[in-house]
Amino acid sequence: MFEIIRDIGAITRRIEVNTNAEFRRLGLANNAFIYVIRSYEKPGMFLGELADSVQIDRTTAFRTVRKLVDNGYLRLEDDASDKRLRRVYVAEKGAKVYPELHAFEQHSSDTLVSQLTDDEKAELKRLLGKLIY
Amino acid sequence: MFEIIRDIGAITRRIEVNTNAEFRRLGLANNAFIYVIRSYEKPGMFLGELADSVQIDRTTAFRTVRKLVDNGYLRLEDDASDKRLRRVYVAEKGAKVYPELHAFEQHSSDTLVSQLTDDEKAELKRLLGKLIY
DNA sequence: TCTAATTCATTGCATTTGCAATTACTTTCA
DNA sequence: TGAAAGTAATTGCAAATGCAATGAATTAGA
């Protein structure tokens, strides 16, 4: 059954290379696009929460977010009640590119599952949702 | 359906962190353990072939393999008929640790699918095999 | 309520990473 | 059969990465 983790590992790495190449022109390589997408969809996560949600090392995430803030894609806000937290939001530039980022993600996904029937797609999604990690 | 690539991305990154932590003591972090496993199971792949099979950048793979050769885990052989190729084999040290590496991979996999029935596991494996990347 | 344990952001630092060459064959095809 | 195109390995280099440590704020427990 170990083929499962080998398969998803290879698929993930391949998709990351593709997507990074696609968005390098926007300064969103090195998985930076991920943070824009997630911050757009769930605004206000704090830094560690965002990092954990995508399973990227917190220090790496921290530096990428800082760069995206410098580049105008994201924006940070101190939390009102907990002084440790810094919450992440998309800035205008981030909101503007979101549709393109998500469309590419959608396209990558469509290609990936293109040999599956609709039922199989739904089943795959369901099964992945039951995985423990 | 894009949830699929998000899920497998997060799972992959999490497993990599775990596995690298586990095998750092052997000098097999940074995904180095992958090369030992694969070279053991399919001896004689040439460098680029090995890299492509796991979807890791060829230059990164090249440097990791070189390090593993230096550390005594792997061994390289020039191809007899094509002078461009260098084929990869495990050395004694690599063969010795393979069982442990594979057992951990198995364990990671078992944990991952622990909430699935046997039928679901088989179905997941089948569906992943149909993905195009 | 005081202290210890926890959690967050952030930095230090050595190592790794990966894109873009370059060089050395090998294959293709006119 | 000879140039052009393709495919390997390898290197250069700037940037990213991630573990370990630090400091500040919060929470838990006695």
mmCIF file of N, CA and C (backbone and C1' of nucleotides) in Angstrom, chain B residues 24 46-48 58-59 62-63 66 84 86, chain D residues 6-13 18-20:
data_model
loop_
_atom_site.group_PDB
_atom_site.id
_atom_site.type_symbol
_atom_site.label_atom_id
_atom_site.label_comp_id
_atom_site.label_asym_id
_atom_site.label_seq_id
_atom_site.Cartn_x
_atom_site.Cartn_y
_atom_site.Cartn_z
ATOM 1 N N ARG B 24 17.284 11.574 9.671
ATOM 2 C CA ARG B 24 18.384 12.543 9.773
ATOM 3 C C ARG B 24 19.588 11.897 10.457
ATOM 4 N N PHE B 46 19.803 5.087 -14.639
ATOM 5 C CA PHE B 46 20.790 6.155 -14.755
ATOM 6 C C PHE B 46 20.262 7.373 -14.016
ATOM 7 N N LEU B 47 21.138 8.324 -13.750
ATOM 8 C CA LEU B 47 20.811 9.417 -12.845
ATOM 9 C C LEU B 47 19.521 10.151 -13.195
ATOM 10 N N GLY B 48 19.391 10.518 -14.455
ATOM 11 C CA GLY B 48 18.213 11.262 -14.866
ATOM 12 C C GLY B 48 16.944 10.432 -14.774
ATOM 13 N N ARG B 58 16.627 17.201 -11.626
ATOM 14 C CA ARG B 58 17.809 16.389 -11.907
ATOM 15 C C ARG B 58 19.076 16.901 -11.250
ATOM 16 N N THR B 59 19.206 18.205 -11.132
ATOM 17 C CA THR B 59 20.431 18.710 -10.515
ATOM 18 C C THR B 59 20.429 18.459 -9.008
ATOM 19 N N PHE B 62 21.132 14.811 -8.652
ATOM 20 C CA PHE B 62 22.550 14.566 -8.922
ATOM 21 C C PHE B 62 23.404 14.802 -7.682
ATOM 22 N N ARG B 63 23.165 15.952 -7.038
ATOM 23 C CA ARG B 63 23.969 16.286 -5.870
ATOM 24 C C ARG B 63 23.678 15.383 -4.680
ATOM 25 N N ARG B 66 25.394 12.090 -5.373
ATOM 26 C CA ARG B 66 26.845 12.213 -5.173
ATOM 27 C C ARG B 66 27.201 12.123 -3.688
ATOM 28 N N ARG B 84 27.385 8.579 -21.912
ATOM 29 C CA ARG B 84 26.802 9.693 -21.157
ATOM 30 C C ARG B 84 26.231 9.224 -19.824
ATOM 31 N N ARG B 86 25.413 7.297 -16.247
ATOM 32 C CA ARG B 86 25.998 6.758 -15.024
ATOM 33 C C ARG B 86 24.875 6.054 -14.274
ATOM 34 P P DG D 6 15.309 19.097 -31.386
ATOM 35 O "O5'" DG D 6 15.926 17.953 -30.463
ATOM 36 C "C5'" DG D 6 15.763 16.600 -30.867
ATOM 37 C "C4'" DG D 6 16.499 15.687 -29.925
ATOM 38 C "C3'" DG D 6 16.129 15.889 -28.448
ATOM 39 O "O3'" DG D 6 15.799 14.614 -27.904
ATOM 40 C "C1'" DG D 6 18.479 15.898 -28.719
ATOM 41 P P DT D 7 15.158 14.557 -26.447
ATOM 42 O "O5'" DT D 7 16.385 13.982 -25.587
ATOM 43 C "C5'" DT D 7 16.985 12.770 -25.958
ATOM 44 C "C4'" DT D 7 18.163 12.543 -25.044
ATOM 45 C "C3'" DT D 7 17.847 12.849 -23.577
ATOM 46 O "O3'" DT D 7 18.303 11.763 -22.787
ATOM 47 C "C1'" DT D 7 19.793 13.956 -24.241
ATOM 48 P P DA D 8 17.848 11.597 -21.257
ATOM 49 O "O5'" DA D 8 19.191 11.102 -20.566
ATOM 50 C "C5'" DA D 8 20.249 11.970 -20.669
ATOM 51 C "C4'" DA D 8 21.522 11.382 -20.255
ATOM 52 C "C3'" DA D 8 21.837 11.788 -18.817
ATOM 53 O "O3'" DA D 8 22.291 10.707 -18.029
ATOM 54 C "C1'" DA D 8 23.177 13.002 -20.393
ATOM 55 P P DA D 9 22.309 11.009 -16.430
ATOM 56 O "O5'" DA D 9 23.627 11.909 -16.291
ATOM 57 C "C5'" DA D 9 24.880 11.328 -16.589
ATOM 58 C "C4'" DA D 9 25.977 12.387 -16.499
ATOM 59 C "C3'" DA D 9 26.211 12.912 -15.086
ATOM 60 O "O3'" DA D 9 27.605 12.827 -14.821
ATOM 61 C "C1'" DA D 9 25.861 14.716 -16.602
ATOM 62 P P DT D 10 28.168 13.040 -13.394
ATOM 63 O "O5'" DT D 10 28.349 14.620 -13.370
ATOM 64 C "C5'" DT D 10 29.315 15.199 -14.251
ATOM 65 C "C4'" DT D 10 29.186 16.710 -14.260
ATOM 66 C "C3'" DT D 10 29.275 17.378 -12.893
ATOM 67 O "O3'" DT D 10 30.566 17.956 -12.785
ATOM 68 C "C1'" DT D 10 27.722 18.429 -14.355
ATOM 69 P P DT D 11 31.059 18.660 -11.442
ATOM 70 O "O5'" DT D 11 30.722 20.199 -11.721
ATOM 71 C "C5'" DT D 11 31.239 20.827 -12.893
ATOM 72 C "C4'" DT D 11 30.756 22.264 -12.965
ATOM 73 C "C3'" DT D 11 30.857 23.055 -11.656
ATOM 74 O "O3'" DT D 11 31.356 24.349 -11.977
ATOM 75 C "C1'" DT D 11 28.692 23.219 -12.513
ATOM 76 P P DG D 12 31.957 25.307 -10.861
ATOM 77 O "O5'" DG D 12 31.382 26.738 -11.283
ATOM 78 C "C5'" DG D 12 30.551 26.882 -12.427
ATOM 79 C "C4'" DG D 12 29.777 28.186 -12.327
ATOM 80 C "C3'" DG D 12 30.000 28.993 -11.057
ATOM 81 O "O3'" DG D 12 29.856 30.371 -11.372
ATOM 82 C "C1'" DG D 12 27.758 28.229 -11.111
ATOM 83 P P DC D 13 30.122 31.504 -10.279
ATOM 84 O "O5'" DC D 13 28.635 31.804 -9.772
ATOM 85 C "C5'" DC D 13 27.622 32.129 -10.706
ATOM 86 C "C4'" DC D 13 26.329 32.379 -9.973
ATOM 87 C "C3'" DC D 13 26.527 33.046 -8.603
ATOM 88 O "O3'" DC D 13 25.526 34.022 -8.434
ATOM 89 C "C1'" DC D 13 25.273 31.083 -8.354
ATOM 90 P P DG D 18 11.734 23.261 3.676
ATOM 91 O "O5'" DG D 18 12.455 23.030 5.070
ATOM 92 C "C5'" DG D 18 13.691 22.339 5.093
ATOM 93 C "C4'" DG D 18 14.288 22.433 6.482
ATOM 94 C "C3'" DG D 18 13.261 22.485 7.621
ATOM 95 O "O3'" DG D 18 13.864 21.903 8.770
ATOM 96 C "C1'" DG D 18 14.542 24.372 7.726
ATOM 97 P P DC D 19 13.139 20.768 9.535
ATOM 98 O "O5'" DC D 19 14.123 20.537 10.776
ATOM 99 C "C5'" DC D 19 15.487 20.213 10.520
ATOM 100 C "C4'" DC D 19 16.398 20.983 11.462
ATOM 101 C "C3'" DC D 19 15.960 20.966 12.929
ATOM 102 O "O3'" DC D 19 17.076 20.555 13.704
ATOM 103 C "C1'" DC D 19 16.397 23.186 12.229
ATOM 104 P P DA D 20 16.882 20.264 15.289
ATOM 105 O "O5'" DA D 20 17.486 21.585 15.965
ATOM 106 C "C5'" DA D 20 18.686 22.138 15.455
ATOM 107 C "C4'" DA D 20 18.983 23.432 16.182
ATOM 108 C "C3'" DA D 20 18.486 23.469 17.632
ATOM 109 O "O3'" DA D 20 19.480 24.063 18.446
ATOM 110 C "C1'" DA D 20 17.593 25.292 16.434
#
